Every structure is written in C-alpha cells, then in structure tokens.
mmCIF file with all atom_site columns, C-alpha atoms in Angstrom:
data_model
loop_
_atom_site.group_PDB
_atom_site.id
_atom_site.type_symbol
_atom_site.label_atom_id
_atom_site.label_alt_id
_atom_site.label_comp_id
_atom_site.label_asym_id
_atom_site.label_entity_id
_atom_site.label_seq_id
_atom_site.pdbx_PDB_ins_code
_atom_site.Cartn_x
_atom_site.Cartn_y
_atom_site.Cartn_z
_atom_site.occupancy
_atom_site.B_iso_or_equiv
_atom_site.pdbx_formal_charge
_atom_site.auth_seq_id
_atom_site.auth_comp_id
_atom_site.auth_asym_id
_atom_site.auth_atom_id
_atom_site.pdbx_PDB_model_num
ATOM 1   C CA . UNK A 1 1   ? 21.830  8.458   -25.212 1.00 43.00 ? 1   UNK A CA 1
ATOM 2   C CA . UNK A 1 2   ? 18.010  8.440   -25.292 1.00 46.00 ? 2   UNK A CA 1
ATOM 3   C CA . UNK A 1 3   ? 17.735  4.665   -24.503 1.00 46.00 ? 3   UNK A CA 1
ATOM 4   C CA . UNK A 1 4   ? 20.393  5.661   -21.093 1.00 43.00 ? 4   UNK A CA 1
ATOM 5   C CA . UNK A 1 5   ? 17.964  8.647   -20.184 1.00 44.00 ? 5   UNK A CA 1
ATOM 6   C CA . UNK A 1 6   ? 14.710  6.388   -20.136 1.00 48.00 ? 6   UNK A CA 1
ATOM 7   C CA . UNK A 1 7   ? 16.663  3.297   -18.336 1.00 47.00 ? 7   UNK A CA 1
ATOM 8   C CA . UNK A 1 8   ? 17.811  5.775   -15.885 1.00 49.00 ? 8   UNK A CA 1
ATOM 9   C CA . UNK A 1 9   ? 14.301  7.269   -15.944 1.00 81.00 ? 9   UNK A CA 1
ATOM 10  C CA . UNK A 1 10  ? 12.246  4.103   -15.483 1.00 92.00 ? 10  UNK A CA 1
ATOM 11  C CA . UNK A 1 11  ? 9.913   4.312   -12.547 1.00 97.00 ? 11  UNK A CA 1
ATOM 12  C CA . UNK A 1 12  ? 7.717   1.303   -11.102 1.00 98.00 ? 12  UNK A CA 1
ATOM 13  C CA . UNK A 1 13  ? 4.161   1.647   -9.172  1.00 98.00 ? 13  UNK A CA 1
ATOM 14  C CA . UNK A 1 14  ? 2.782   -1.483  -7.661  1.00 98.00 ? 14  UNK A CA 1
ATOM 15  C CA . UNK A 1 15  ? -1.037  -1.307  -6.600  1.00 98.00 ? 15  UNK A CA 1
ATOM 16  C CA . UNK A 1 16  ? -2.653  -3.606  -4.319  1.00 98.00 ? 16  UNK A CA 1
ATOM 17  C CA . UNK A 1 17  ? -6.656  -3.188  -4.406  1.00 98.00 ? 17  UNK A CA 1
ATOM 18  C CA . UNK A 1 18  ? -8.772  -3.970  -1.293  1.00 98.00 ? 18  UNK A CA 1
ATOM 19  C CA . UNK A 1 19  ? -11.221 -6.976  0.220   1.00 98.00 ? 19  UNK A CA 1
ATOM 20  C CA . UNK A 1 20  ? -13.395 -8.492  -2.753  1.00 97.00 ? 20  UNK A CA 1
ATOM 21  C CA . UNK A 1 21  ? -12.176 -6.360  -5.529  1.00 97.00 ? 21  UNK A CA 1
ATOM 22  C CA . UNK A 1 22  ? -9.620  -6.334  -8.384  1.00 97.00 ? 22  UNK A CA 1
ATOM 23  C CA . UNK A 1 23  ? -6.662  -5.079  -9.540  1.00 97.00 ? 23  UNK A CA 1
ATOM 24  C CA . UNK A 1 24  ? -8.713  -3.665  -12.555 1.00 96.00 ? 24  UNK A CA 1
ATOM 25  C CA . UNK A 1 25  ? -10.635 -1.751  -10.182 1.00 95.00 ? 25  UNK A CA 1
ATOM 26  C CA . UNK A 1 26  ? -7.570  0.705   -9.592  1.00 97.00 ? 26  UNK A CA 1
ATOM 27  C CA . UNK A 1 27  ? -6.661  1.257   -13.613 1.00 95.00 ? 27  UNK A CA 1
ATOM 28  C CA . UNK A 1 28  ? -7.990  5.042   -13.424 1.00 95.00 ? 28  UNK A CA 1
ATOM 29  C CA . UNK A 1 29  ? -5.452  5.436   -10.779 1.00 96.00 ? 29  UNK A CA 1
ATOM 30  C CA . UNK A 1 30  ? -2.829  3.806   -12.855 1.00 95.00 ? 30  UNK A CA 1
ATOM 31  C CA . UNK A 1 31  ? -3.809  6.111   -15.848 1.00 95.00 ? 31  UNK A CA 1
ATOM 32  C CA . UNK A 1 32  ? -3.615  8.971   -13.532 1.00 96.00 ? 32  UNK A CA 1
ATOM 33  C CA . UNK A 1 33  ? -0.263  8.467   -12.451 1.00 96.00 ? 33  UNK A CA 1
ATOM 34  C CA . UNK A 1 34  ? 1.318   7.319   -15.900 1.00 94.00 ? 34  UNK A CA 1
ATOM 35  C CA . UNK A 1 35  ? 0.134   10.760  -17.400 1.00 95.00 ? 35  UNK A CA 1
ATOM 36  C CA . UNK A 1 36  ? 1.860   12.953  -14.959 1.00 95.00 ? 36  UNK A CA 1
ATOM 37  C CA . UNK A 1 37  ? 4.476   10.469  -14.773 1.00 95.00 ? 37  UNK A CA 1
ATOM 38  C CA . UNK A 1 38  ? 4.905   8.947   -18.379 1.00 94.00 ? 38  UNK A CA 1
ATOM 39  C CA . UNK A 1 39  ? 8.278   6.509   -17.341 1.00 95.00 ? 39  UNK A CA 1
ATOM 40  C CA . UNK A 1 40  ? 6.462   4.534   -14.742 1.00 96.00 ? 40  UNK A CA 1
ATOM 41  C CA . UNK A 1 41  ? 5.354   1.318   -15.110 1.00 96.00 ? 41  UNK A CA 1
ATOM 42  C CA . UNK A 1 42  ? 1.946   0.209   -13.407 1.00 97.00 ? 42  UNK A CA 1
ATOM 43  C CA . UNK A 1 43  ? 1.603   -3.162  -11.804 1.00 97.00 ? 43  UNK A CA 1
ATOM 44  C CA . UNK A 1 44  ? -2.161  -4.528  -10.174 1.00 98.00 ? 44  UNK A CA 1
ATOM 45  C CA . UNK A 1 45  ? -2.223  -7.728  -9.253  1.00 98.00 ? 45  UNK A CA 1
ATOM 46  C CA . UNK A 1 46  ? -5.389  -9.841  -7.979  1.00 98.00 ? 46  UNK A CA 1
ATOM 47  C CA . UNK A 1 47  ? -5.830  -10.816 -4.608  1.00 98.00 ? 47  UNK A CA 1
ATOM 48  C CA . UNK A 1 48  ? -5.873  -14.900 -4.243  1.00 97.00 ? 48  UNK A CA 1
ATOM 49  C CA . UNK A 1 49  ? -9.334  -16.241 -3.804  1.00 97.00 ? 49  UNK A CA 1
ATOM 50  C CA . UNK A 1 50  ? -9.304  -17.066 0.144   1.00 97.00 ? 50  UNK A CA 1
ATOM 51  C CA . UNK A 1 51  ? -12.003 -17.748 2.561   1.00 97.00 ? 51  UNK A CA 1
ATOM 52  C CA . UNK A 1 52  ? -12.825 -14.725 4.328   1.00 98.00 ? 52  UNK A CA 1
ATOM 53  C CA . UNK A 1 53  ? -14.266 -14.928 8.356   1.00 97.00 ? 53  UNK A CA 1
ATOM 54  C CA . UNK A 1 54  ? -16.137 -11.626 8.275   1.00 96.00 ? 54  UNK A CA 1
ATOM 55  C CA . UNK A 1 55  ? -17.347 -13.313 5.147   1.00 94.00 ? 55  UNK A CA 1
ATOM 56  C CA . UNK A 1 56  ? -19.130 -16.589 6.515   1.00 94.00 ? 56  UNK A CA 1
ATOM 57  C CA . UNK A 1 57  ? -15.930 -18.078 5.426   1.00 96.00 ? 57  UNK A CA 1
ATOM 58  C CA . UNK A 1 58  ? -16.980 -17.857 1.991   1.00 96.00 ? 58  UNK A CA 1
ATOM 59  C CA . UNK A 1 59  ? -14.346 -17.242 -0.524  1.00 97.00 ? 59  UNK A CA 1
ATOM 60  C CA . UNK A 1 60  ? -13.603 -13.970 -2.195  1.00 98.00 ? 60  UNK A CA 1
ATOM 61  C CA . UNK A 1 61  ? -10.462 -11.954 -3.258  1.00 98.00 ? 61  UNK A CA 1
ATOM 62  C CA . UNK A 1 62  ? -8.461  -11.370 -0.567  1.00 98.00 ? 62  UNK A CA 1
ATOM 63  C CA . UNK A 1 63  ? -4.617  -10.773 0.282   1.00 98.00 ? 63  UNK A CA 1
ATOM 64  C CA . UNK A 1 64  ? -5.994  -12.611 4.453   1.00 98.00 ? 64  UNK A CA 1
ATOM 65  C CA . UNK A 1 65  ? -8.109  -13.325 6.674   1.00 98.00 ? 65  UNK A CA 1
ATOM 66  C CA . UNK A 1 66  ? -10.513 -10.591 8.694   1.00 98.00 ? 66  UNK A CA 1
ATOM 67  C CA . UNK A 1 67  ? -12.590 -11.295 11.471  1.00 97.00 ? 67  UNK A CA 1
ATOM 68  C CA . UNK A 1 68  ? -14.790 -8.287  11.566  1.00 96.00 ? 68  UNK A CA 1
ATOM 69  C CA . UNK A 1 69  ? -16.170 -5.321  9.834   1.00 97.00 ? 69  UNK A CA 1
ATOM 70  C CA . UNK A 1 70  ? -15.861 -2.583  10.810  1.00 97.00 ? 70  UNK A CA 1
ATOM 71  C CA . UNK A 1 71  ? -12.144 -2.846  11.395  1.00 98.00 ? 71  UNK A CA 1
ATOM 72  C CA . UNK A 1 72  ? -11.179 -1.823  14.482  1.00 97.00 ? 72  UNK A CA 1
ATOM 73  C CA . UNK A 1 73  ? -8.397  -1.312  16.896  1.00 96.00 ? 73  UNK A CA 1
ATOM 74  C CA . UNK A 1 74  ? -9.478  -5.123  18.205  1.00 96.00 ? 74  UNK A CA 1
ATOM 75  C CA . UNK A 1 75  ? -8.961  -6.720  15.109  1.00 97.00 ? 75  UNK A CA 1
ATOM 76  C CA . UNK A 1 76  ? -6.500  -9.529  14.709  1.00 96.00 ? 76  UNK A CA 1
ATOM 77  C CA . UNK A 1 77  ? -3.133  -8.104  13.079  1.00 96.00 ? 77  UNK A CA 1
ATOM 78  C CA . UNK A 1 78  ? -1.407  -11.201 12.490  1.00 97.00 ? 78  UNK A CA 1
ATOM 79  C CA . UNK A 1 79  ? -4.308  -12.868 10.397  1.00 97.00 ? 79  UNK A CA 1
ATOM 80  C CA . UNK A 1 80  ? -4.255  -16.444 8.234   1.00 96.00 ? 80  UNK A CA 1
ATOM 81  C CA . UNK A 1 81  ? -2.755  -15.891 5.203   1.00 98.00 ? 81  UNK A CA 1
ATOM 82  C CA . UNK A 1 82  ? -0.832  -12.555 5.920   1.00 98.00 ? 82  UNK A CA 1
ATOM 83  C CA . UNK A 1 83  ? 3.326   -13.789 5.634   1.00 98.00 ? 83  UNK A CA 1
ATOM 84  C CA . UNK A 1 84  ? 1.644   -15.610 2.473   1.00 98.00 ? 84  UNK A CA 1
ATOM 85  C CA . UNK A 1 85  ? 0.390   -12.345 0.791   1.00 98.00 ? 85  UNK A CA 1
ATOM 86  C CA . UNK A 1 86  ? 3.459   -10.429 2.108   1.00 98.00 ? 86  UNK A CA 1
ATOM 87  C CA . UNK A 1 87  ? 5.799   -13.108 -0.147  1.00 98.00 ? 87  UNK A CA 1
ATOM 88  C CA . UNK A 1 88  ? 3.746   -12.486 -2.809  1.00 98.00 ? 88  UNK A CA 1
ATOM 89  C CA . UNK A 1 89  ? 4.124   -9.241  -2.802  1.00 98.00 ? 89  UNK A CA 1
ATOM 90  C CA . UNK A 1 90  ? 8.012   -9.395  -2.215  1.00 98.00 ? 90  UNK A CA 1
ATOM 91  C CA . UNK A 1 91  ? 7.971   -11.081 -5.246  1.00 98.00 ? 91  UNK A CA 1
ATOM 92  C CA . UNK A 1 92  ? 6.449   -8.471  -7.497  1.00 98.00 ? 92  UNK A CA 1
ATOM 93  C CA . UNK A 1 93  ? 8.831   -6.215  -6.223  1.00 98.00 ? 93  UNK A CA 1
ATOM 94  C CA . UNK A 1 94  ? 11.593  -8.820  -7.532  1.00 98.00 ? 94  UNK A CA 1
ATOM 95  C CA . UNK A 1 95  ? 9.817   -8.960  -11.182 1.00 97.00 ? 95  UNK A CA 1
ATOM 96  C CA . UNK A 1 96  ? 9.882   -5.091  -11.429 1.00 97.00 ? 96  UNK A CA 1
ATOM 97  C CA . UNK A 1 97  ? 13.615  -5.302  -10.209 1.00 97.00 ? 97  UNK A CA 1
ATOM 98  C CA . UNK A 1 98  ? 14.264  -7.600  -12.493 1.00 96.00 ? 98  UNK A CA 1
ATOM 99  C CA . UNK A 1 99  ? 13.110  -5.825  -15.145 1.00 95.00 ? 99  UNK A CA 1
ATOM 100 C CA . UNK A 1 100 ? 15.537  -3.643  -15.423 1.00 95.00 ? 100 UNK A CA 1
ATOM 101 C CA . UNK A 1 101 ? 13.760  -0.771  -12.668 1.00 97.00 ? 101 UNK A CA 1
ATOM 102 C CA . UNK A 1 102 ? 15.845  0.467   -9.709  1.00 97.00 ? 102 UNK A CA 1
ATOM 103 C CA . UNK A 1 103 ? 14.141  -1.040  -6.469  1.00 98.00 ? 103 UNK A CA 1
ATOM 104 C CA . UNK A 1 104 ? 14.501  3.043   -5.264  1.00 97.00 ? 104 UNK A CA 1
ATOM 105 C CA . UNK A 1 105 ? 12.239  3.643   -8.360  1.00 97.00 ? 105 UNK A CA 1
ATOM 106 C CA . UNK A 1 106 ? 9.250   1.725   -7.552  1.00 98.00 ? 106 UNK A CA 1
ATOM 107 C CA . UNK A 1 107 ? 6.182   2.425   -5.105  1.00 98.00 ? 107 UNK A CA 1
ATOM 108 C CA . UNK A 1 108 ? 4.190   -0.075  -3.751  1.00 98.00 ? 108 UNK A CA 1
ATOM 109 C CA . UNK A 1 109 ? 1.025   1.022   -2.241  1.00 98.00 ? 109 UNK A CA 1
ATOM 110 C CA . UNK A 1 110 ? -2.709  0.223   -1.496  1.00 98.00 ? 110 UNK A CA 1
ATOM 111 C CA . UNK A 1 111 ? -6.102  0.635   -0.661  1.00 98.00 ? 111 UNK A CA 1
ATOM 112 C CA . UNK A 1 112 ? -8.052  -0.752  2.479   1.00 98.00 ? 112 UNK A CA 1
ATOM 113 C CA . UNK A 1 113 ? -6.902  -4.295  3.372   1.00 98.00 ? 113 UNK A CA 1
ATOM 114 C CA . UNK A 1 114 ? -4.542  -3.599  0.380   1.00 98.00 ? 114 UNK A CA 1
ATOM 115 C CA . UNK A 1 115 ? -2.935  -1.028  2.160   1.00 98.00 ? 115 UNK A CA 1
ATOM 116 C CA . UNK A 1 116 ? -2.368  -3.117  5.285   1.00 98.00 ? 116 UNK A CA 1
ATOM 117 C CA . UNK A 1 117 ? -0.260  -4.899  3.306   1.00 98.00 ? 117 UNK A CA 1
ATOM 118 C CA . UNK A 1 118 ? 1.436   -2.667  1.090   1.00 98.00 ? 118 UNK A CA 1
ATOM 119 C CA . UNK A 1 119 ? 2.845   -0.922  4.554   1.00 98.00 ? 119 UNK A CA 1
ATOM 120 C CA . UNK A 1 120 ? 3.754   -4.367  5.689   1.00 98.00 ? 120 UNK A CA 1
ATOM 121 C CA . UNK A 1 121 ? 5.177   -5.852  2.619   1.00 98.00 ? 121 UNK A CA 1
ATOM 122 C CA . UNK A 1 122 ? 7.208   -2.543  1.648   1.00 98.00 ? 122 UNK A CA 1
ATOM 123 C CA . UNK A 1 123 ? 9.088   -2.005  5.188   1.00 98.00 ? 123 UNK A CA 1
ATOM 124 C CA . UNK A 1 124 ? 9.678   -5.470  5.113   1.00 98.00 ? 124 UNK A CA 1
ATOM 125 C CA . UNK A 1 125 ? 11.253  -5.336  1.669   1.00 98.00 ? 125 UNK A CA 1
ATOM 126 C CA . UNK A 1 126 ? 15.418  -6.144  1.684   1.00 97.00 ? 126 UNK A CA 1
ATOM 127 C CA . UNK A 1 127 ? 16.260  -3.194  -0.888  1.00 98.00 ? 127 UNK A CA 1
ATOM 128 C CA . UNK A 1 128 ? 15.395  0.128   -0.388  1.00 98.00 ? 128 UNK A CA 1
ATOM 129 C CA . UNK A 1 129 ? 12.082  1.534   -1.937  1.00 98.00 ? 129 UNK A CA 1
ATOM 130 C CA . UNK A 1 130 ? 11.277  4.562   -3.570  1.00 98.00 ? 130 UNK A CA 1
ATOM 131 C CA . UNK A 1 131 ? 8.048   4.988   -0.998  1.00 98.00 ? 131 UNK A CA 1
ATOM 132 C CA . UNK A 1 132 ? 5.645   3.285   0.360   1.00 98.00 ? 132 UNK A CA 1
ATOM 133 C CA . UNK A 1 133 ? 1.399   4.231   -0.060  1.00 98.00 ? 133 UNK A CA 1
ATOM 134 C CA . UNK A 1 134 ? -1.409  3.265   2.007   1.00 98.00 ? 134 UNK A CA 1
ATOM 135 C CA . UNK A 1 135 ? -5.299  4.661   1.662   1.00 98.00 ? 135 UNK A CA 1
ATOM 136 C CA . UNK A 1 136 ? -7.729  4.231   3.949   1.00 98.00 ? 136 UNK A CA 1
ATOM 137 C CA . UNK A 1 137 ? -5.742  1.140   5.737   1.00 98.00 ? 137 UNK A CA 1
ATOM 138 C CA . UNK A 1 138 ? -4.366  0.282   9.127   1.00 98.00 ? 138 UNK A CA 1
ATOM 139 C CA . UNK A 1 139 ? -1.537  -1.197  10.257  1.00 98.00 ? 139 UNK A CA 1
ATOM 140 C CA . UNK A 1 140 ? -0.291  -5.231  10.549  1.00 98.00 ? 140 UNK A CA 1
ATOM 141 C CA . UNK A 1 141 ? 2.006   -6.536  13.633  1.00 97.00 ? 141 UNK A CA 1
ATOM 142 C CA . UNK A 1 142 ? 1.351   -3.266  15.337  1.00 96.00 ? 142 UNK A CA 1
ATOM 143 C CA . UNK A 1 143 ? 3.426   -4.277  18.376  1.00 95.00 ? 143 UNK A CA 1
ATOM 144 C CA . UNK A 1 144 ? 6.361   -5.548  17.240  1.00 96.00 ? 144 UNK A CA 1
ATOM 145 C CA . UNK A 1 145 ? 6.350   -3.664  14.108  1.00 97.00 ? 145 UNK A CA 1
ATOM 146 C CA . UNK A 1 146 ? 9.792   -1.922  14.902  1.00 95.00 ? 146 UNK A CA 1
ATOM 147 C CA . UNK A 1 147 ? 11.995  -4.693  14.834  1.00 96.00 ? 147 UNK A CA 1
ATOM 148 C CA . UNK A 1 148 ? 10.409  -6.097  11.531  1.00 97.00 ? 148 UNK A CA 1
ATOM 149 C CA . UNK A 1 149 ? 10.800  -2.618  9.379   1.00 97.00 ? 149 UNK A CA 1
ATOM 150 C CA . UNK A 1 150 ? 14.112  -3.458  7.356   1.00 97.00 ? 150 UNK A CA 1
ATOM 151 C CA . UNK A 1 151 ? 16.793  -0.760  7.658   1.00 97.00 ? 151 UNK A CA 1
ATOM 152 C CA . UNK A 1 152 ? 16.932  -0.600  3.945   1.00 98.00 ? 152 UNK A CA 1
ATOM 153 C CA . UNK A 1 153 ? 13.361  0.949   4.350   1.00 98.00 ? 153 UNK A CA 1
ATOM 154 C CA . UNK A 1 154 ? 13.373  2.456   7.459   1.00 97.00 ? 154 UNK A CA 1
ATOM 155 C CA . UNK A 1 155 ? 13.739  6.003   6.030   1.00 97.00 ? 155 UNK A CA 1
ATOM 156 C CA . UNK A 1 156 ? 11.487  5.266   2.725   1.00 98.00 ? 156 UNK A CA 1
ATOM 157 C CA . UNK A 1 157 ? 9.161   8.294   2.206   1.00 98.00 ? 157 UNK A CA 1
ATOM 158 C CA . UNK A 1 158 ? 5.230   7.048   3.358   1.00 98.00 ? 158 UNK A CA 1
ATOM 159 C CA . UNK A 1 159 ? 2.339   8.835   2.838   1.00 98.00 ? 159 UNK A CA 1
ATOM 160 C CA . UNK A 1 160 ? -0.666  7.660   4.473   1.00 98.00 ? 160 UNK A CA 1
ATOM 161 C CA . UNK A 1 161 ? -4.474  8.685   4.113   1.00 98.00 ? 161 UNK A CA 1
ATOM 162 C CA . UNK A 1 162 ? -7.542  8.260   5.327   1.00 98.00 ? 162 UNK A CA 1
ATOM 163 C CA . UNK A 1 163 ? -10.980 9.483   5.495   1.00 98.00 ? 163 UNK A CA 1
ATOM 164 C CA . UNK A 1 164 ? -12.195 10.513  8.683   1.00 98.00 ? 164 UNK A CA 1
ATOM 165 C CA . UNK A 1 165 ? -16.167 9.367   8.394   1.00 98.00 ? 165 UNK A CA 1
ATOM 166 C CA . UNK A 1 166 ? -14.491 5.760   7.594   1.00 98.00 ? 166 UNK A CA 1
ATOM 167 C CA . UNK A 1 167 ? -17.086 2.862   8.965   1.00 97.00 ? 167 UNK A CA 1
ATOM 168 C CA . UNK A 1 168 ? -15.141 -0.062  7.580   1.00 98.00 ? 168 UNK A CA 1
ATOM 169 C CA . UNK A 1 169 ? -12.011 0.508   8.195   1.00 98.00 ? 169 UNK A CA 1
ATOM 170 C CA . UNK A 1 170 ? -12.088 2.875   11.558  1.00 98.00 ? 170 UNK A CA 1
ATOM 171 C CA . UNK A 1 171 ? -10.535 6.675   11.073  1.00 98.00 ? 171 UNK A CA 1
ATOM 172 C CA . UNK A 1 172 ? -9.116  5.970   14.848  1.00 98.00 ? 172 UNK A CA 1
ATOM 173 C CA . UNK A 1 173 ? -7.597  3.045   13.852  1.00 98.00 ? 173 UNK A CA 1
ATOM 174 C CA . UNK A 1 174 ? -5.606  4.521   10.882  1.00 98.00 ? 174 UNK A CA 1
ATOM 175 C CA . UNK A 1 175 ? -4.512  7.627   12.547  1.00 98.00 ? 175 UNK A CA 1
ATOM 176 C CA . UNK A 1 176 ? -3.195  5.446   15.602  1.00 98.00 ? 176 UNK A CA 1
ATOM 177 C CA . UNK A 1 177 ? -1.591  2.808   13.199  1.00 98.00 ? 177 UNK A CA 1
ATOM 178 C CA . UNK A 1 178 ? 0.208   5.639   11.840  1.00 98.00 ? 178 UNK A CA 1
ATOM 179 C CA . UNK A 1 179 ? 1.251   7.223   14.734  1.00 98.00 ? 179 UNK A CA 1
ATOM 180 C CA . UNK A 1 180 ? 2.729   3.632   16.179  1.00 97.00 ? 180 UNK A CA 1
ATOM 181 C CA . UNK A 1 181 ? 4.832   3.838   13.456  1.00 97.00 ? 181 UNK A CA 1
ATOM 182 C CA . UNK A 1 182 ? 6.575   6.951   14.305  1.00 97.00 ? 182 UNK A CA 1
ATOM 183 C CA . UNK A 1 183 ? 6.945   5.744   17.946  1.00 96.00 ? 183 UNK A CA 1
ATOM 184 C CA . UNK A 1 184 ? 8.725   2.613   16.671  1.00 94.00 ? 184 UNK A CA 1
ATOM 185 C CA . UNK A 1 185 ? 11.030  4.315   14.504  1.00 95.00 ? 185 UNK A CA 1
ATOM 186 C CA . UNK A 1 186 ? 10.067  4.700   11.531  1.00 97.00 ? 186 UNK A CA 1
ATOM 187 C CA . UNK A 1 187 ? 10.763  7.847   9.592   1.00 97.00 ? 187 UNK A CA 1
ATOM 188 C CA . UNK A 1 188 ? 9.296   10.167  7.267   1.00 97.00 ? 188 UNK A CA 1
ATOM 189 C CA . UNK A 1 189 ? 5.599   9.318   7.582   1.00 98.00 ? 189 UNK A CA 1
ATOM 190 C CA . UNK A 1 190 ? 3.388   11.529  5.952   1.00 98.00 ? 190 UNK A CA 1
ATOM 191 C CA . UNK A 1 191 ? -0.444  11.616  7.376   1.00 98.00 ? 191 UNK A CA 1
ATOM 192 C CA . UNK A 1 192 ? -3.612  13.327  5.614   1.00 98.00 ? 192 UNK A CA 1
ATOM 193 C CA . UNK A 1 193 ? -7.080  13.156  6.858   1.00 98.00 ? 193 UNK A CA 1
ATOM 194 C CA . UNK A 1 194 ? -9.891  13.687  4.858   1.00 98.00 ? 194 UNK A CA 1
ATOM 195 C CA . UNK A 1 195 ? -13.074 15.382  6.645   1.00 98.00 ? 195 UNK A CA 1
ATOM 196 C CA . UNK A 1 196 ? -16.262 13.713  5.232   1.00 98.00 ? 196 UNK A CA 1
ATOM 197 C CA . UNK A 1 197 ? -14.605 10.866  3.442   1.00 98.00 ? 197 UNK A CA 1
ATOM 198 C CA . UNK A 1 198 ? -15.801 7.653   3.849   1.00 98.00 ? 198 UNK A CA 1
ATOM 199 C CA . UNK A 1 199 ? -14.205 4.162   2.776   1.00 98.00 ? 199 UNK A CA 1
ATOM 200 C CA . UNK A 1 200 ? -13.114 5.511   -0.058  1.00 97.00 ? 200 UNK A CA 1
ATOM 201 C CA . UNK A 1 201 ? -10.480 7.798   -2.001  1.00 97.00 ? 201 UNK A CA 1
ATOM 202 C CA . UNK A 1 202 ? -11.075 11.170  -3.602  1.00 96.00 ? 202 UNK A CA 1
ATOM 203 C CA . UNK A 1 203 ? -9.503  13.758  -5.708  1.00 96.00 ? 203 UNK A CA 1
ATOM 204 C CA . UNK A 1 204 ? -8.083  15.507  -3.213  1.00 97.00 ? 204 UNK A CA 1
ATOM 205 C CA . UNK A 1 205 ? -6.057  12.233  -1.726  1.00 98.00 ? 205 UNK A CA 1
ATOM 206 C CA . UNK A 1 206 ? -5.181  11.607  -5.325  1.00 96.00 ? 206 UNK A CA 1
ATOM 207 C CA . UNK A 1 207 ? -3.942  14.959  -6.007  1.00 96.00 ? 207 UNK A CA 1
ATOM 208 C CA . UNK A 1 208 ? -2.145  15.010  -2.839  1.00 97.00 ? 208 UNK A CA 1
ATOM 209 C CA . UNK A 1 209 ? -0.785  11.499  -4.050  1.00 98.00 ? 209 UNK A CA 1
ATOM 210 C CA . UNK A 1 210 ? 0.245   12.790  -6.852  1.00 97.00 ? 210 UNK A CA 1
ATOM 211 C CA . UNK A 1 211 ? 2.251   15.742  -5.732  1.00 97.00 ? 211 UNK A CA 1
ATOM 212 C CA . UNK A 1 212 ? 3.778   13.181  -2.621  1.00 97.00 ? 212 UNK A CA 1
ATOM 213 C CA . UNK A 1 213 ? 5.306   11.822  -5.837  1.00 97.00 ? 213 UNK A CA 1
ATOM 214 C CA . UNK A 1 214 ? 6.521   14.302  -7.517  1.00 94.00 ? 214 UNK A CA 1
ATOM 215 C CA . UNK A 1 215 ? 9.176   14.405  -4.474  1.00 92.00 ? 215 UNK A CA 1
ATOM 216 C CA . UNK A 1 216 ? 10.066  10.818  -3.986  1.00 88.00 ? 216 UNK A CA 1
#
C-alpha cells in the first residue's frame, strides 16, 4: 500500500536555466522545492552550446538564438534554433512520463530565455501538464500563439513573474507577453511583479512559487 501511495504521489519539476548558464545553477531551487515537496523529482538540463548573435556569434549555452540585449518588445520571437530546443524539451517531458510520473504531475518551468521556452514548450505539450513556470521571461510566437497552445494545456495553471527594474529582459515586455496570452485564450495565468527586482529571482518569487504549488 505504501509503494501505491508514493506512485500515486510522484511529482516531476523540469527546470530550464537561462542564456550562458547551467542547469546546476538552479539546484538551490531544486532543493527548495524537494523539501516542501519531498515526492517530486527535479530535472535541469543544459542548454546546447549554440552560437549566440547578441553574442558576436560566439558560442555559449543556449536553448536559441537572440539578437539583442536588452530584450525587448522588437526582438525576434521565432529565433534559429527555437522548434529545436522546444523538441528537446518535449522530450524530457516524455522521459519523466515514462518514468512512471503522471504528465498532470510534472512542472516545467524557467528562468530568462529559459522561461521563453518553458511557456512555449509546455502549451505546446500533447498531454496535459500539471503547470507551467516562467521567471523573468517573455513570450515566443507572440502572434500566432493561440492557435499553437494545445487544448490539452490550454487550461494548465501558469504563474508568471517578473521583476519590474528588469534591463535584460524588459519588465514591459513580460507583462505584455503575459497579457497576449490571456487575449488569445489561454486560461488561468497567474502574474506577479516584483518592485525593485532586477534580472533576477528572489525570495519572495520563490515563496510565492512555492505556495502557486502547493495548489496545482
């Protein structure tokens, strides 16, 4: 009966880390959310190495391509690389199915350019999701955005967050990216702004993470 409870318990979180840095960069995060939740299972994968424009075209961890920094409203949303990094993520989705964790148990989220893709990757997902995370990102395919979102996930709990004195990734830009996705249909967006916050997350997104959680 105990092994049923923790099958039936199982819980999956999949992470997806921003321009130039790691998965490993995110473990406190992980650590965070397998002590208040002790059945889920943490996943945070490394960007490919990928030359980057903003970058000189230099190569550096990186899910695609982006032109310019700061991010802005301007910024291509249908970069190089983007359907590549959305597969790949698709397919981490399929490992955590397939190991045994209901695809409405896991949460696939992100920070930055991570989060671009997280929101893209997750509404784009065939089975239903337990929710979908995105900090300090924008959002990918703005304009046709409404007839991609699968209706598996159209109703998938998001919470999205973002610090309002953001200079890399514009504040404007994440609010309206957000608010596009209402207008297009998609449901049960939550949006937090952090005054003072810069590219960056803090206790108070994580704690308001955490209790976004507790109800998904």
């Amino acid at each position: 009966r105990q092994e049923c409870q923790e099958m039936a318990e199982k819980a999956g979180f999949l992470w997806l880390h921003g321009l130039g840095d790691s998965g490993s960069g995110w473990f406190s995060l992980g650590r965070a959310v397998q002590q208040k939740f002790p059945f889920v299972e943490t996943r945070f994968p490394d960007a490919p190495r990928l030359p980057v424009t903003c970058n000189q075209g230099m190569k550096m961890p990186s899910w695609f391509d982006i032109d310019d920094i700061p991010v802005a409203a301007s910024e291509n949303d249908c970069p190089k690389y983007l359907d590549d990094s959305v597969k790949l993520v698709h397919e981490q989705l399929d490992l955590l199915v397939g190991a045994g964790i209901p695809a409405n148990r896991i949460v696939v989220g992100g920070f930055s350019q991570g989060s671009a893709l997280a929101q893209l990757a997750g509404m784009t997902y065939g089975s239903p999701l337990g929710g979908i995370v995105g900090f300090s990102g924008w959002g990918m395919k703005r304009a046709q955005i409404g007839s991609l979102i699968s209706e598996a996930n159209k109703k998938t709990p998001m919470f999205l967050g973002h610090g309002e004195a953001d200079s890399t990734v514009l504040y404007a830009l994440g609010k309206e990216s957000g608010e596009n996705l209402i207008r297009q249909g998609k449901e049960n967006v939550t949006m937090k702004s952090y005054p003072g916050l810069a590219h960056s997350s803090s206790q108070q997104e994580e704690r308001d993470l955490m209790a976004w959680l507790s109800n998904v």
